[in-house]
Amino acid sequence: MKPAGFYRRHWLGTTVAVLIGVPVLAFTFWSGVTLSYSYSEGTRTGFVQKLSKKGWICKTWEGEMAMTTQPGVAPVIFAFSVRSDSIAAEVTRLEGTQVTLWYEEHRGVPSSCFGETGHFVDRVASVKR
């Protein structure tokens, strides 16, 4: 059993540990939940026009795909993130051709360290015509 004066002497250390530990645990828990469960999943087909590795500390692959319904119509831009270097290499290899991207949407991700968008691409394939 600790003496009565022990807690009075160590209140500053305990307070600092709680003020730092609780937010770190909450951030870790929330990140795990948002990245484990997808809000939606699906495919998008179009032409990848940009893929770059971005970020100051956490480098992530960020891309844009132009989706057109028919020639002459302004394209809709689909912004996406890629978490895997091997998938990013495949997207880069297929750049300029029509591709289908499979993605999962994760809402509420607490940091841009996981990707700047909520759409995470996990597969890519060339569209054969």
Coordinates of C-alpha atoms in Angstrom, one line a residue:
M1 CA 0.0 0.0 0.0
K2 CA 1.3 3.4 -1.0
P3 CA 1.7 6.1 1.7
A4 CA -0.8 9.0 1.8
G5 CA 1.7 11.6 0.5
F6 CA 2.6 9.5 -2.6
Y7 CA -0.3 10.7 -4.7
R8 CA 0.2 14.3 -3.6
R9 CA 3.8 14.3 -4.7
H10 CA 3.1 12.7 -8.1
W11 CA 0.0 14.5 -9.2
L12 CA 1.8 16.4 -12.0
G13 CA 3.2 13.3 -13.6
T14 CA -0.2 11.5 -13.4
T15 CA -2.0 14.5 -14.9
V16 CA 0.5 14.8 -17.8
A17 CA 0.2 11.0 -18.4
V18 CA -3.6 11.2 -18.5
L19 CA -3.6 14.4 -20.7
I20 CA -1.3 12.7 -23.3
G21 CA -2.4 9.1 -22.9
V22 CA -6.2 9.5 -23.3
P23 CA -6.1 11.4 -26.6
V24 CA -3.5 9.0 -28.0
L25 CA -5.7 6.0 -27.1
A26 CA -8.8 7.7 -28.5
F27 CA -7.0 8.6 -31.8
T28 CA -5.7 5.0 -32.1
F29 CA -9.1 3.5 -31.4
W30 CA -11.0 5.8 -33.8
S31 CA -8.4 5.3 -36.6
G32 CA -8.8 1.5 -36.2
V33 CA -12.6 1.6 -36.3
T34 CA -12.8 3.9 -39.3
L35 CA -10.2 2.0 -41.3
S36 CA -11.7 -1.4 -40.5
Y37 CA -15.2 -0.7 -41.6
S38 CA -16.0 0.7 -45.1
Y39 CA -19.0 3.0 -45.6
S40 CA -19.3 2.0 -49.2
E41 CA -17.4 0.1 -51.9
G42 CA -17.6 0.0 -55.6
T43 CA -15.9 0.6 -58.9
R44 CA -15.2 3.6 -61.1
T45 CA -14.1 3.5 -64.7
G46 CA -12.2 6.2 -66.5
F47 CA -8.8 7.5 -67.4
V48 CA -6.2 8.1 -64.6
Q49 CA -4.7 11.5 -65.3
K50 CA -2.6 12.0 -62.1
L51 CA -1.0 9.9 -59.4
S52 CA 1.6 11.4 -57.0
K53 CA 3.1 10.6 -53.7
K54 CA 2.3 13.5 -51.4
G55 CA 2.7 14.6 -47.8
W56 CA 5.1 16.2 -45.4
I57 CA 5.5 13.4 -42.9
C58 CA 3.1 10.6 -44.0
K59 CA 3.6 10.0 -47.7
T60 CA 0.5 8.7 -49.5
W61 CA -0.4 8.1 -53.1
E62 CA -3.1 10.5 -54.3
G63 CA -4.7 10.4 -57.7
E64 CA -7.4 11.7 -60.0
M65 CA -9.4 9.9 -62.6
A66 CA -11.4 11.5 -65.3
M67 CA -14.7 9.8 -65.9
T68 CA -16.6 10.6 -69.1
T69 CA -19.9 9.3 -70.3
Q70 CA -19.4 10.2 -73.9
P71 CA -16.9 12.2 -76.0
G72 CA -17.3 15.9 -75.9
V73 CA -18.8 15.9 -72.4
A74 CA -16.9 17.5 -69.5
P75 CA -15.4 14.7 -67.4
V76 CA -16.2 14.2 -63.7
I77 CA -13.0 14.0 -61.6
F78 CA -12.8 11.2 -59.1
A79 CA -10.1 11.8 -56.4
F80 CA -8.7 8.7 -54.7
S81 CA -5.9 7.5 -52.5
V82 CA -3.8 4.3 -52.8
R83 CA -2.2 2.9 -49.7
S84 CA -0.2 0.1 -51.4
D85 CA 3.0 0.8 -53.4
S86 CA 2.4 -2.2 -55.6
I87 CA -1.1 -1.0 -56.6
A88 CA 0.3 2.5 -57.2
A89 CA 2.9 1.0 -59.5
E90 CA 0.1 -0.8 -61.4
V91 CA -2.0 2.4 -61.7
T92 CA 1.1 4.2 -63.0
R93 CA 1.7 1.5 -65.5
L94 CA -1.9 1.8 -66.8
E95 CA -2.0 5.6 -66.8
G96 CA -3.4 6.9 -70.1
T97 CA -5.5 3.9 -70.8
Q98 CA -9.1 3.3 -69.6
V99 CA -9.1 1.5 -66.3
T100 CA -11.5 0.3 -63.6
L101 CA -10.6 1.1 -60.0
W102 CA -12.1 -0.9 -57.1
Y103 CA -12.3 1.2 -54.0
E104 CA -13.6 1.3 -50.4
E105 CA -14.9 4.5 -48.9
H106 CA -13.9 5.2 -45.3
R107 CA -15.6 8.2 -43.7
G108 CA -14.3 10.0 -40.6
V109 CA -10.7 9.0 -40.8
P110 CA -9.1 11.3 -38.3
S111 CA -5.8 12.1 -40.1
S112 CA -4.6 12.7 -43.7
C113 CA -1.7 10.3 -42.8
F114 CA -3.9 7.4 -44.2
G115 CA -4.8 9.3 -47.4
E116 CA -6.2 12.7 -48.3
T117 CA -9.5 11.3 -49.7
G118 CA -11.9 8.8 -48.2
H119 CA -11.7 6.6 -51.3
F120 CA -9.0 4.0 -51.0
V121 CA -8.2 2.0 -54.1
D122 CA -7.4 -1.7 -53.5
R123 CA -7.5 -3.1 -57.1
V124 CA -7.0 -1.8 -60.7
A125 CA -7.6 -3.4 -64.1
S126 CA -7.3 -2.3 -67.7
V127 CA -10.6 -2.1 -69.6
K128 CA -10.3 -4.3 -72.7
R129 CA -12.1 -3.0 -75.8

